[in-house]
Coordinates of C-alpha atoms and ligand atoms in Angstrom, one line a residue:
X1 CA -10.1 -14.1 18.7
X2 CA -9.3 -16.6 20.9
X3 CA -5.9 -17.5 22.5
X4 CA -4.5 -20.3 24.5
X5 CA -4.1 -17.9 27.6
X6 CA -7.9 -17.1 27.1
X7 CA -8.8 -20.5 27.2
X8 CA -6.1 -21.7 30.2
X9 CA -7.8 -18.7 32.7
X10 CA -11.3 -20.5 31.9
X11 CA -10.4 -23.6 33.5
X12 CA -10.6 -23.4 37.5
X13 CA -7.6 -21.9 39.2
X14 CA -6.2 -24.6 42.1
X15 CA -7.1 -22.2 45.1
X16 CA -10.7 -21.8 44.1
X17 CA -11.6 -25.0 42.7
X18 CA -13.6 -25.6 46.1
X19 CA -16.1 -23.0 44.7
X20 CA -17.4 -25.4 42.0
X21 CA -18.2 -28.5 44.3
X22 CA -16.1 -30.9 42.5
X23 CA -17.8 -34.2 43.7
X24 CA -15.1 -36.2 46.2
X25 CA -13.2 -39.1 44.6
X26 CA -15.4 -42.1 44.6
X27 CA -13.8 -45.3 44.4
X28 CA -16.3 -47.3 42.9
X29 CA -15.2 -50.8 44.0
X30 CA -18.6 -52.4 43.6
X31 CA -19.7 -54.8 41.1
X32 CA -23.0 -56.1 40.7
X33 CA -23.3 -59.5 40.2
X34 CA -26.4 -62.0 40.9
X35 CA -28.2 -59.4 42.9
X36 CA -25.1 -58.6 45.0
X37 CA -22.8 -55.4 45.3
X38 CA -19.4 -57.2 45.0
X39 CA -16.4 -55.8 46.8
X40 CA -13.6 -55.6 44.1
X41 CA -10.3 -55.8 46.0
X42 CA -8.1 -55.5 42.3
X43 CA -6.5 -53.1 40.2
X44 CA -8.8 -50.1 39.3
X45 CA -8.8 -47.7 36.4
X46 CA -8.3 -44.0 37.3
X47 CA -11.0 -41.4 36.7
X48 CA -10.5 -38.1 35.4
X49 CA -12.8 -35.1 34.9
X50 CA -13.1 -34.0 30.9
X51 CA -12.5 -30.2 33.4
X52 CA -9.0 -29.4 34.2
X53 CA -7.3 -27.2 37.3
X54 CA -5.0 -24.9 37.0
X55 CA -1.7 -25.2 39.1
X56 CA 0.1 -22.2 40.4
X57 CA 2.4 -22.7 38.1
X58 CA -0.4 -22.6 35.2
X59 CA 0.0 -25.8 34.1
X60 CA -3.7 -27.7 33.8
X61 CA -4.4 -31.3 35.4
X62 CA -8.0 -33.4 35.0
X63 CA -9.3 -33.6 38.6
X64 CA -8.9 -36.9 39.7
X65 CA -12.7 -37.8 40.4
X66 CA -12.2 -41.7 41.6
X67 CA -11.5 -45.1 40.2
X68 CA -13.7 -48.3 39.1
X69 CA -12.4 -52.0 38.9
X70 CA -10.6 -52.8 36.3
X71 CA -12.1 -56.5 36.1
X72 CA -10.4 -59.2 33.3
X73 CA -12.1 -62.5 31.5
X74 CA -12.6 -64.0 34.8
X75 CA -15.2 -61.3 36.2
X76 CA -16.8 -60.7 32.7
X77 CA -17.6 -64.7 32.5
X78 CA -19.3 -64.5 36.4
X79 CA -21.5 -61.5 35.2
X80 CA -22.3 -63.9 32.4
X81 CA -22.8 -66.5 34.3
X82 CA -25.1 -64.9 36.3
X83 CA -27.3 -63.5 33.5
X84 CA -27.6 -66.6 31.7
X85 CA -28.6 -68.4 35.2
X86 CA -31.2 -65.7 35.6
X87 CA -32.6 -66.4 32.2
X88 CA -32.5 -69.6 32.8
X89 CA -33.0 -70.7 28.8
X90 CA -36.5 -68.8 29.6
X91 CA -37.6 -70.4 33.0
X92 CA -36.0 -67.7 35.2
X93 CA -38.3 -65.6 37.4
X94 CA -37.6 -62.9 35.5
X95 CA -38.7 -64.1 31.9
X96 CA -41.5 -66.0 32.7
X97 CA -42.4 -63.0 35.2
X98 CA -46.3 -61.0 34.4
X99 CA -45.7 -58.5 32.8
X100 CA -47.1 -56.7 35.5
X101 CA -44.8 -57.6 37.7
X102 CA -42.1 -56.7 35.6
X103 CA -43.8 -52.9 35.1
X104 CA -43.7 -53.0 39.1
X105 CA -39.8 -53.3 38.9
X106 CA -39.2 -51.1 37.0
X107 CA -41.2 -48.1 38.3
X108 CA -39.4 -49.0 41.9
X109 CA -36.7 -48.6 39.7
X110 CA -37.5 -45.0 38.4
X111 CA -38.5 -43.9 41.8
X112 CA -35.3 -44.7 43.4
X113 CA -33.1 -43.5 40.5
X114 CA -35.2 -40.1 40.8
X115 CA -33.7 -39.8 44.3
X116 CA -30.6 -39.7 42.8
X117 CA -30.7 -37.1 40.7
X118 CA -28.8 -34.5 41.7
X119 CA -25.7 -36.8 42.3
X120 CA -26.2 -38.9 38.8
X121 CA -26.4 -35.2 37.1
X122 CA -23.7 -33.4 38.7
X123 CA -21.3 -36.9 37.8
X124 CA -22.5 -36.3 34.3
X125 CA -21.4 -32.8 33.8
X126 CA -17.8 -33.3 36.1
X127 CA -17.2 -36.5 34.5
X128 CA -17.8 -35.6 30.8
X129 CA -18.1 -32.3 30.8
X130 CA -21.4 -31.4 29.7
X131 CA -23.2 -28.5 30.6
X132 CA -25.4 -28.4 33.8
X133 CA -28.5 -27.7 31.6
X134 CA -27.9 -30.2 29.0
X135 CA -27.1 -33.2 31.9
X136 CA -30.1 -32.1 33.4
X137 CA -31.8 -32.2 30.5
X138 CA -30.0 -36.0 30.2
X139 CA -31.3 -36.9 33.2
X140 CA -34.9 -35.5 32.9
X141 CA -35.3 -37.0 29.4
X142 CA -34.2 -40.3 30.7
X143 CA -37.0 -40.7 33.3
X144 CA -39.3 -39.3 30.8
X145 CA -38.5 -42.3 28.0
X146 CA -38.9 -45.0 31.2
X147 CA -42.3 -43.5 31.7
X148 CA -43.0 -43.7 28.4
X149 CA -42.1 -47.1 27.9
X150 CA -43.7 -48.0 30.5
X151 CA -47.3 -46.8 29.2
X152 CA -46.1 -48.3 25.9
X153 CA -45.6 -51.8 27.4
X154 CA -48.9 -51.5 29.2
X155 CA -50.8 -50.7 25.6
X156 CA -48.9 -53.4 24.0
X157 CA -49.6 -55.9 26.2
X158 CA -53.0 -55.1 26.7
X159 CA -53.7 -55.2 23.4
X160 CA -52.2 -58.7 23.1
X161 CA -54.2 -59.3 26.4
X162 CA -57.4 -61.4 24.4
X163 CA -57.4 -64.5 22.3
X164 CA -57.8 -64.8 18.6
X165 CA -60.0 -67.1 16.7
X166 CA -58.8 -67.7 13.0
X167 CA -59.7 -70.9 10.3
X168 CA -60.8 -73.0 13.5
X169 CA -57.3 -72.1 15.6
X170 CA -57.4 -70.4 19.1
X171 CA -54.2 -68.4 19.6
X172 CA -52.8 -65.7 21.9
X173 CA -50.0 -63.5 20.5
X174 CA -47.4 -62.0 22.6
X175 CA -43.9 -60.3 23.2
X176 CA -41.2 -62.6 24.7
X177 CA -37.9 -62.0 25.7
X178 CA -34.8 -63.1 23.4
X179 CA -32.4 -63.9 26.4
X180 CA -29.1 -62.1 27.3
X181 CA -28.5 -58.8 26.2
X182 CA -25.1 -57.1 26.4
X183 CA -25.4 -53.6 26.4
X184 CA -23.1 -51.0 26.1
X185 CA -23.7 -47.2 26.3
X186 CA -21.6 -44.5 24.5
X187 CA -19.8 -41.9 26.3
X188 CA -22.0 -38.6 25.1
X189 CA -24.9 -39.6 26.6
X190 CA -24.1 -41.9 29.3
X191 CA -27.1 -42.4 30.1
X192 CA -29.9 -41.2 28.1
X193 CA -28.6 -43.3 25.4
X194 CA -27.4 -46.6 27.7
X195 CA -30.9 -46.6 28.9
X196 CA -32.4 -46.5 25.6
X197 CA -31.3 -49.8 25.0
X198 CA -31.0 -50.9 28.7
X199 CA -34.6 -50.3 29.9
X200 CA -36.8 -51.8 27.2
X201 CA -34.1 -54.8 27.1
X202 CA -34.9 -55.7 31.1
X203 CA -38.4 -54.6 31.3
X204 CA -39.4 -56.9 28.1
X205 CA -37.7 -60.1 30.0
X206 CA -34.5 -60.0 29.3
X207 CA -31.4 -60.6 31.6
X208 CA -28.3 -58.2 31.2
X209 CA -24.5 -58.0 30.6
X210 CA -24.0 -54.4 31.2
X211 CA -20.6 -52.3 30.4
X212 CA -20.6 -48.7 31.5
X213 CA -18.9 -46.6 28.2
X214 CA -15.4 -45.1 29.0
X215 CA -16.1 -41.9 29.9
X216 CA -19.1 -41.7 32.5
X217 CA -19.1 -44.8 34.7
X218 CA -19.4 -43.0 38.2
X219 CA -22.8 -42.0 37.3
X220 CA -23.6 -45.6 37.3
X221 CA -22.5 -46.1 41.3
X222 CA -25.9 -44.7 42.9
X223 CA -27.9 -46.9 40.3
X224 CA -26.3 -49.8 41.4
X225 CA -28.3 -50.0 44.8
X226 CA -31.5 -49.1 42.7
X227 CA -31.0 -52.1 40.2
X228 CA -30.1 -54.0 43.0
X229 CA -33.2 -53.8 45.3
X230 CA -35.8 -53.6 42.0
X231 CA -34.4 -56.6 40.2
X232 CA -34.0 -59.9 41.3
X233 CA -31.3 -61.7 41.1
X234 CA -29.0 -61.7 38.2
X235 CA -31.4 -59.4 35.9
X236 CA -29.0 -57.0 35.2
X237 CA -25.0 -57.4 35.8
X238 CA -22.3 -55.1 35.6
X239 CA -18.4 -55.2 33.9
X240 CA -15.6 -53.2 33.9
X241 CA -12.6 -53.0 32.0
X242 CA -10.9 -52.8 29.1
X243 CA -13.7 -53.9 26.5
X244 CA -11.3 -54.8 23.8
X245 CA -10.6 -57.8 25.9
X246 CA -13.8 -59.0 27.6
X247 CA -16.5 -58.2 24.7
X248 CA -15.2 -60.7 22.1
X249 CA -14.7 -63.0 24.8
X250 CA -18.2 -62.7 26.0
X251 CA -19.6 -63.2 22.2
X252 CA -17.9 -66.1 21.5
X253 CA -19.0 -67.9 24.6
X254 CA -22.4 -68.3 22.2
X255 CA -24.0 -67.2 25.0
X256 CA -25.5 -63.5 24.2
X257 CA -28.6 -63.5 22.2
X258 CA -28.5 -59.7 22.0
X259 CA -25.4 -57.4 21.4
X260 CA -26.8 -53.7 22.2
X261 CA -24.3 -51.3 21.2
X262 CA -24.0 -47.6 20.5
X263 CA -20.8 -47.0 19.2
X264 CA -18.5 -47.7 16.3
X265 CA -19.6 -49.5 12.9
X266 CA -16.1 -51.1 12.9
X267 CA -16.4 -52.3 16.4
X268 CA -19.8 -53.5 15.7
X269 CA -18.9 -55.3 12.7
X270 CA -16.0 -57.1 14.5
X271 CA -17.8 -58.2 17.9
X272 CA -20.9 -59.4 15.8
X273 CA -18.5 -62.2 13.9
X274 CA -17.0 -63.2 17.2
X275 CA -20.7 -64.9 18.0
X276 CA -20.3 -68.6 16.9
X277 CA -23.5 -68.9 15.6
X278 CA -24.2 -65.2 13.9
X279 CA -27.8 -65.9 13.2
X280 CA -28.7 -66.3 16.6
X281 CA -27.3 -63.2 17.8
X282 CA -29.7 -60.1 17.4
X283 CA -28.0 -56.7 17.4
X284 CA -29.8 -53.3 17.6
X285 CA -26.9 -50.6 16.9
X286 CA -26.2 -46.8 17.1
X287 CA -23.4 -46.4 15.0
X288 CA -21.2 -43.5 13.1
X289 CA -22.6 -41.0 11.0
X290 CA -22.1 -38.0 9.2
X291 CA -24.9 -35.9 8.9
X292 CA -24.8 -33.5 6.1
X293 CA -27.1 -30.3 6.0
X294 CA -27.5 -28.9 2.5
X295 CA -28.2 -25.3 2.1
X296 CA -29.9 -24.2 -0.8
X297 CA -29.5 -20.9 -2.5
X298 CA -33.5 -19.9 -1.4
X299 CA -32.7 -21.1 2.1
X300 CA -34.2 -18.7 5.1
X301 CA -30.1 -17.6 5.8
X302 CA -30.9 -16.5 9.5
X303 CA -32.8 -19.8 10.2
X304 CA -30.3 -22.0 8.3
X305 CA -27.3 -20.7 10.3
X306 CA -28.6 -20.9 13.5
X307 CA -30.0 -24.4 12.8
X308 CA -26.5 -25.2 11.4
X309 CA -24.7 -23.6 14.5
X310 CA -27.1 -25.5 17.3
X311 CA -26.7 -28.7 14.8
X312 CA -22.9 -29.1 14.7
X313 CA -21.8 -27.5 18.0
X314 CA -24.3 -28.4 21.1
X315 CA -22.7 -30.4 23.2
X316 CA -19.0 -29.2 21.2
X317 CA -20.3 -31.7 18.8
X318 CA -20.4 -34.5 20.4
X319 CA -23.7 -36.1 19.4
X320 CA -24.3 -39.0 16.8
X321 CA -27.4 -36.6 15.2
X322 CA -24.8 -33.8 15.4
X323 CA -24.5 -31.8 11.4
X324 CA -20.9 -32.9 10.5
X325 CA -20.5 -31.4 7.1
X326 CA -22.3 -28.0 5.8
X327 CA -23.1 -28.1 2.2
X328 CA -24.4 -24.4 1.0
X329 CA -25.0 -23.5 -2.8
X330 CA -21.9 -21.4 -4.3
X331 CA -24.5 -18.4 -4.7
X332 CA -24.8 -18.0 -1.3
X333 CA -21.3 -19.5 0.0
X334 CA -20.0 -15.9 1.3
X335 CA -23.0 -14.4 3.0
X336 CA -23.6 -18.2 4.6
X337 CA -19.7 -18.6 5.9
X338 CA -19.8 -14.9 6.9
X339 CA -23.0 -15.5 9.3
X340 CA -21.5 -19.1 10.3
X341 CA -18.8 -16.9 11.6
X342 CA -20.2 -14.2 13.3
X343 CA -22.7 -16.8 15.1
X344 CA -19.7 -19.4 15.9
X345 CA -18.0 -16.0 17.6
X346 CA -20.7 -15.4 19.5
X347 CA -20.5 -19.1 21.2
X348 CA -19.6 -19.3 25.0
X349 CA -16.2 -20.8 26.0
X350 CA -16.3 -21.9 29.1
X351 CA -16.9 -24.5 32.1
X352 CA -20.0 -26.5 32.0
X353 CA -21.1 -24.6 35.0
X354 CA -21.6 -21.3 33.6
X355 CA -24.7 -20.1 32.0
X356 CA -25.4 -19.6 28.5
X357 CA -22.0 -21.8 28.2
X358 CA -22.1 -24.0 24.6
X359 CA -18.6 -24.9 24.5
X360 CA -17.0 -27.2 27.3
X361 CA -14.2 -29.3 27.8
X362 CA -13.5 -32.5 26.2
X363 CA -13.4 -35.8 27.9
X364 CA -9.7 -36.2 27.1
X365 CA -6.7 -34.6 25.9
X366 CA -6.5 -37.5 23.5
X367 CA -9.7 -36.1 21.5
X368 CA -8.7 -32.6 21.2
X369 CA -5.5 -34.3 19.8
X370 CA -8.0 -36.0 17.5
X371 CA -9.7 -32.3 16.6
X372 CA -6.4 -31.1 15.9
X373 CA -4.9 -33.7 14.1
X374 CA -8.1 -33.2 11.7
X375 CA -7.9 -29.4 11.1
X376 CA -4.3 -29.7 10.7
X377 CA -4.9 -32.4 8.2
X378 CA -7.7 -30.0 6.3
X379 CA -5.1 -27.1 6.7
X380 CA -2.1 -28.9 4.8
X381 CA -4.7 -29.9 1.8
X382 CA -5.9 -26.4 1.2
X383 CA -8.5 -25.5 3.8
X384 CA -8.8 -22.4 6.1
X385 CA -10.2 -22.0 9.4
X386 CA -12.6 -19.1 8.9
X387 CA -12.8 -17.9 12.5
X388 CA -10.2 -16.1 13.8
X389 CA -8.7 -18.4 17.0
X390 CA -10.5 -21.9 15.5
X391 CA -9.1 -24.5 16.5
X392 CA -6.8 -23.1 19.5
X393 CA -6.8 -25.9 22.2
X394 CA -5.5 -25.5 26.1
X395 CA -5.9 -28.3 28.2
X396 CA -9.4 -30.3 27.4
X397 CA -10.7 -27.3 26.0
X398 CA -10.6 -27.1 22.0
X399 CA -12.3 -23.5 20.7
X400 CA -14.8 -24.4 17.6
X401 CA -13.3 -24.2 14.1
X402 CA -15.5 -23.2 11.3
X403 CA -13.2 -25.1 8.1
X404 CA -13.6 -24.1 4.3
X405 CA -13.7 -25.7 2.0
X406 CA -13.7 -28.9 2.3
X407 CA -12.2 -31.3 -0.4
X408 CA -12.6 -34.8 -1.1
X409 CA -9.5 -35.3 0.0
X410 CA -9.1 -34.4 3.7
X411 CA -9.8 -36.2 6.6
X412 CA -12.7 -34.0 7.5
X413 CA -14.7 -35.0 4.4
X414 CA -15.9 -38.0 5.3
X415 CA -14.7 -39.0 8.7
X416 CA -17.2 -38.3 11.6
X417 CA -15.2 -35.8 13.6
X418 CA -17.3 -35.9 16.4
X419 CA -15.8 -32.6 18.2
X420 CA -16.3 -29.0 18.0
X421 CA -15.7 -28.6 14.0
X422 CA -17.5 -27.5 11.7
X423 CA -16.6 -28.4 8.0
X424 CA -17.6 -26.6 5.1
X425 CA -18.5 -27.2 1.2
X426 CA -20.1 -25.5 -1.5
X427 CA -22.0 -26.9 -4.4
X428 CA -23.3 -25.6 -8.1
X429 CA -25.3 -28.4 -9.3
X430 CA -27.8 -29.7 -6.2
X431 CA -26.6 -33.3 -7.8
X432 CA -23.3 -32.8 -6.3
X433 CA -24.6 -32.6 -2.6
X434 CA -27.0 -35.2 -3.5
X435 CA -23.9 -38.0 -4.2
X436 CA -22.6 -36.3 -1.4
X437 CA -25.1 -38.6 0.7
X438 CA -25.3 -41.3 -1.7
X439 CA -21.2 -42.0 -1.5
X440 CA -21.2 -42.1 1.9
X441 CA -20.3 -44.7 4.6
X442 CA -23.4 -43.5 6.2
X443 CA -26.9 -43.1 6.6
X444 CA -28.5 -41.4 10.0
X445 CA -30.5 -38.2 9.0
X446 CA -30.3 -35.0 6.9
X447 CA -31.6 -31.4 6.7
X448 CA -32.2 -29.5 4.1
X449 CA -33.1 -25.7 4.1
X450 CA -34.8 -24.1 1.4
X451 CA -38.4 -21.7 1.7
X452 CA -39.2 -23.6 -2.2
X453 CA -42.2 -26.4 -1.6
X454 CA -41.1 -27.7 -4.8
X455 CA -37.4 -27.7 -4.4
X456 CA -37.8 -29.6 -0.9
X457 CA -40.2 -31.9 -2.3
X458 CA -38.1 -33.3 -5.2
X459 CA -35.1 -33.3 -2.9
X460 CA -36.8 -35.5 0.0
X461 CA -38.1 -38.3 -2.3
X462 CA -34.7 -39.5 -2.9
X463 CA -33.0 -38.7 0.6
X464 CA -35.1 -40.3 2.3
X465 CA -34.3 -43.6 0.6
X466 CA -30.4 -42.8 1.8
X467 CA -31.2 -42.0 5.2
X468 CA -34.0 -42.1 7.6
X469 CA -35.0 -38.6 8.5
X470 CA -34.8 -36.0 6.4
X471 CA -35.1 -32.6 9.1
X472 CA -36.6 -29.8 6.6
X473 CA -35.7 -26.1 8.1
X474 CA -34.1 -27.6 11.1
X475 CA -30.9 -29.6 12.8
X476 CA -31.1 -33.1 12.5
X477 CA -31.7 -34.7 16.1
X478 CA -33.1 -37.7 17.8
X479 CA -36.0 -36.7 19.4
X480 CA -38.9 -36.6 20.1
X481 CA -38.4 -40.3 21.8
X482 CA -41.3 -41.7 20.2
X483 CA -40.0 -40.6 16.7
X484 CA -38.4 -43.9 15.2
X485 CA -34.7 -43.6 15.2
X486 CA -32.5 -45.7 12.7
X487 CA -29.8 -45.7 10.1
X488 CA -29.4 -47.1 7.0
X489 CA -25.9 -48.1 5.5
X490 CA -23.0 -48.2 8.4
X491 CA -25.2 -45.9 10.5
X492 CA -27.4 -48.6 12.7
X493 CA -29.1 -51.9 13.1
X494 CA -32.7 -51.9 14.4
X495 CA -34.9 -49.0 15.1
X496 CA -34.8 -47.3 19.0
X497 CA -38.0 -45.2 19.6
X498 CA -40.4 -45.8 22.6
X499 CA -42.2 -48.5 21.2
X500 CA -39.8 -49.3 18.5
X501 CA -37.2 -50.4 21.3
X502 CA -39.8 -52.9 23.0
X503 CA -40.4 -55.2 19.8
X504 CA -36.5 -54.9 19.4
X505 CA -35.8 -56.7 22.0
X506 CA -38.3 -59.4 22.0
X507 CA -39.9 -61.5 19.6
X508 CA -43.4 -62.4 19.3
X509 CA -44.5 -66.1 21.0
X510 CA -47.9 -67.6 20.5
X511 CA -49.9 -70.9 21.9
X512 CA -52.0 -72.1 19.3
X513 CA -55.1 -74.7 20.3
X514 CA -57.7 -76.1 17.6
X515 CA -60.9 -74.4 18.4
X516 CA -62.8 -77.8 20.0
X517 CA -64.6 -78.0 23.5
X518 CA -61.8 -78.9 25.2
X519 CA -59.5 -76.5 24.0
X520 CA -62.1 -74.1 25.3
X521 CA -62.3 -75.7 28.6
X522 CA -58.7 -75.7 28.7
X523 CA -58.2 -72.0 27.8
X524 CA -61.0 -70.8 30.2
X525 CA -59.4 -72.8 32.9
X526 CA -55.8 -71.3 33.0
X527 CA -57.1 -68.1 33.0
X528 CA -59.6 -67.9 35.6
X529 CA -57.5 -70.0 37.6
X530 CA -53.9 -67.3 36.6
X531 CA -52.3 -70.6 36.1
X532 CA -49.8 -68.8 33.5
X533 CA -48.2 -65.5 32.9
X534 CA -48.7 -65.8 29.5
X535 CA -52.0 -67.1 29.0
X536 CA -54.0 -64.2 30.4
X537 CA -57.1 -61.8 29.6
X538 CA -55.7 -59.5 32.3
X539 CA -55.5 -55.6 31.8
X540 CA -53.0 -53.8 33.4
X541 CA -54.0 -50.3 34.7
Ligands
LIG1 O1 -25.6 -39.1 20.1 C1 -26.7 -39.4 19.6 C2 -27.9 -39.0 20.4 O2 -28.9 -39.9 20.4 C3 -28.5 -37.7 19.8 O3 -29.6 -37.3 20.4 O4 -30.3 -35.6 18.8 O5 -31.3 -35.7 21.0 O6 -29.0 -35.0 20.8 P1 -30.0 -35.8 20.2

């Protein structure tokens, strides 16, 4: 069982914190802004580590780790400024840019950001928290997916690279850009997931607004530099701030083509109705969910709990694919809860440091308040926590709480809880778990174990019309990269994978010319002669 005191002597006592390495305070005072690092003389916002110290005295502080700017309207209009100069309503060197060229950028890019990496991942873990092995993995996985869109662009293009003939019309079909993209990352994956959206947005043409998420901006300062010398100009541009002020702002200028967003449905749905002219406005979203795992009474028990473990608490559950609710059939409720528990026990507690360690401090006190306020909520309606010291919280650090069962009337049933909880339910009828996913808000993924063909195929053909992956004998998760990765319901808008994320942020342009001599002579000229980008029978290698 474990106690407050237990928790408390995990953080780093005062006198040793040296040990650890904490990174020094950086005071990020630069803003990038039309190809310039920006001094920001103004108010900044402080930064503290998700890992605590602890005092002599045994009380626990974040570690201060720096500050960034805390820029207003004024700053957030110059960054638009500068975007929508480098677009240039599509004449910019950047849109109208071979795509070549662009692909050139962009590996400078990755080759610059790779020198980095030990800094970028070491700010990950002391700034959010997460483990060294899983921000490595962050980090790793990020170069990996700008590879990989790299040699996706090149095969797109390529195959676009040749004219068509069809009912007496020439035409050559490609991918354009859409214009200025504001993108904004989540905190979990600063990022992995920021540059999901933020690479295929620049390298398909487009010009960027981008906000780093709350928690995880410090990362961002060595990239700076590296966006800085591989962009021109204006391609990419950075704001600070309190977004609840600046993002509507910057939407109803009229000037964003693309809102890029991982974050709340709520949020989403509010900033999209701020654009003047909503049609205009594209948005590709990551938003809430609530992924449910349904247990059937056949399931493979050892490979269900441990899929059910790794699904709700890597990263303390902190991950959009995480499972946030456990449905298991009442056959099997005991000897499933009684497994749950054992394996939740077994977890590591500790800093993100430590090997083996699954369980790691929170970003903020305000979101084990959050965790508690949940369990607490679950508690007064009839619920128990099932694992002896669930739900005890010290500082940042919030011990895993396996909760059963879960009614339709706590919090816990339907809000995402996004935190180290793991709620539980049991069903008779497999029609119960079924509305289960029908009645919900959401509409990410699911996973259902079961060793019956039969049982798993009737149950897939109507999930996967609710969401859009159904996991069979495993956690629901994101990857691989190239795997298409949506929502239905209040879950997303627009598909991220590899390739996916390159038609989402362009749109397909053509030049069309009747098939006659001249149009021939036309055609042949412009390309022999490279006197466009677009026009071109070029192959990039
Ligand atoms: O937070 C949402 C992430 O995209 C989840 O990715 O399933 O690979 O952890 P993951």
């Amino acid at each position: 069982m474990v106690t407050t005191d237990q928790l408390r002597a995990l953080f780093p006592d005062e006198a040793e914190l040296e040990v650890y390495a904490p990174p020094s305070p950086i005071d990020q005072r630069d803003i990038l802004l039309d190809g310039e690092l920006k001094r920001w003389t103004g108010a900044t916002v402080p930064v503290r580590s998700a890992i605590c110290v602890r005092k002599p005295d045994g009380a626990l502080e974040q570690i201060n780790l720096g500050s960034y700017p805390t820029t207003g309207i004024p700053e957030a209009m110059e960054a638009l400024a500068a975007a929508v100069e480098a677009y240039d309503d599509g004449r910019g060197e950047w849109p109208t840019m071979a795509v070549a060229q662009r692909i050139d950028c962009m590996q400078e890019f990755t080759r610059l950001m790779i020198e980095s990496r030990s800094t970028i991942v070491n700010l990950i873990m002391w700034e959010i928290g997460k483990s060294l092995t899983d921000s490595e993995k962050e980090f790793d996985r990020t170069v990996e997916f700008m590879r990989a869109t790299i040699a996706a662009l090149k095969e797109l293009d390529n195959s676009n690279s040749r004219f068509l003939v069809v009912e007496g019309t020439i035409g050559q079909i490609r991918r354009t850009p859409l214009g200025v993209v504001l993108c904004m990352g989540p905190y979990n994956y600063p990022l992995n997931e920021t540059f999901a959206t933020l690479i295929p947005a620049m390298i398909m043409g487009n010009t960027v607004v981008f906000k780093p998420p709350t928690f995880g901006v410090l990362l961002f300062k060595p990239l700076l530099e590296a966006f800085q010398k591989a962009f021109p100009p204006g391609v990419i541009n950075t704001v600070y701030g309190s977004g609840e002020k600046i993002v509507p702002v910057l939407l109803e200028s009229g000037k964003i083509n693309v809102l890029t967003l991982i974050g709340s449905s709520r949020v989403a749905d509010h900033l999209k109705k701020m654009h003047p002219k909503v049609n205009r406005l594209r948005a590709i979203l990551g938003l809430d969910a609530k992924n449910a795992a349904i247990v059937l009474p056949d399931a493979d028990m050892s490979l269900a709990v441990k899929e059910c473990v790794a699904g709700a608490l890597s990263f303390n559950g902190q991950r959009c694919t995480a499972l946030k609710m456990l449905i298991v059939h009442r056959d099997i409720i005991n000897d499933f809860v009684s497994r749950l528990v054992a394996e939740v026990q077994k977890l590591k507690i500790g800093m993100p440091w430590e090997k083996g360690v699954t369980i790691t401090p929170l970003p903020d006190l305000g979101k084990v308040e959050h965790m508690t306020r949940l369990v607490e909520d679950a508690k007064l309606k009839g619920a128990r926590i099932l694992n002896k010291g669930g739900g005890t919280a010290c500082g940042t650090l919030f011990a895993p709480a396996v909760i059963y069962p879960v009614k339709e009337n706590m919090r816990l049933y339907r809000e995402e809880q996004f935190g180290p909880i793991v709620p539980v339910m049991s069903f008779n009828d497999v029609e119960t778990a079924l509305e289960y996913v029908i009645t919900s808000e959401h509409g990410q993924q699911v996973s259902i174990f079961s060793e019956n063909p039969e049982t798993i195929g009737k149950l897939v053909d109507p999930l996967v019309n609710q969401v859009c992956r159904v996991n069979v004998n495993c956690q629901c998760q994101r990857g691989p990269d190239v795997f298409p990765f949506t929502g239905r319901k209040d879950s997303a808008e627009g598909t991220l994978s590899v390739t996916d994320a390159l038609r989402s942020f362009s749109i397909r342009s053509m030049i069309a010319a009747k098939q006659t001599e001249d149009s021939k002579r036309i055609l042949d000229k412009i390309v022999r002669d490279h006197d466009s980008n677009f026009i071109n029978t070029g192959f990039i290698f």
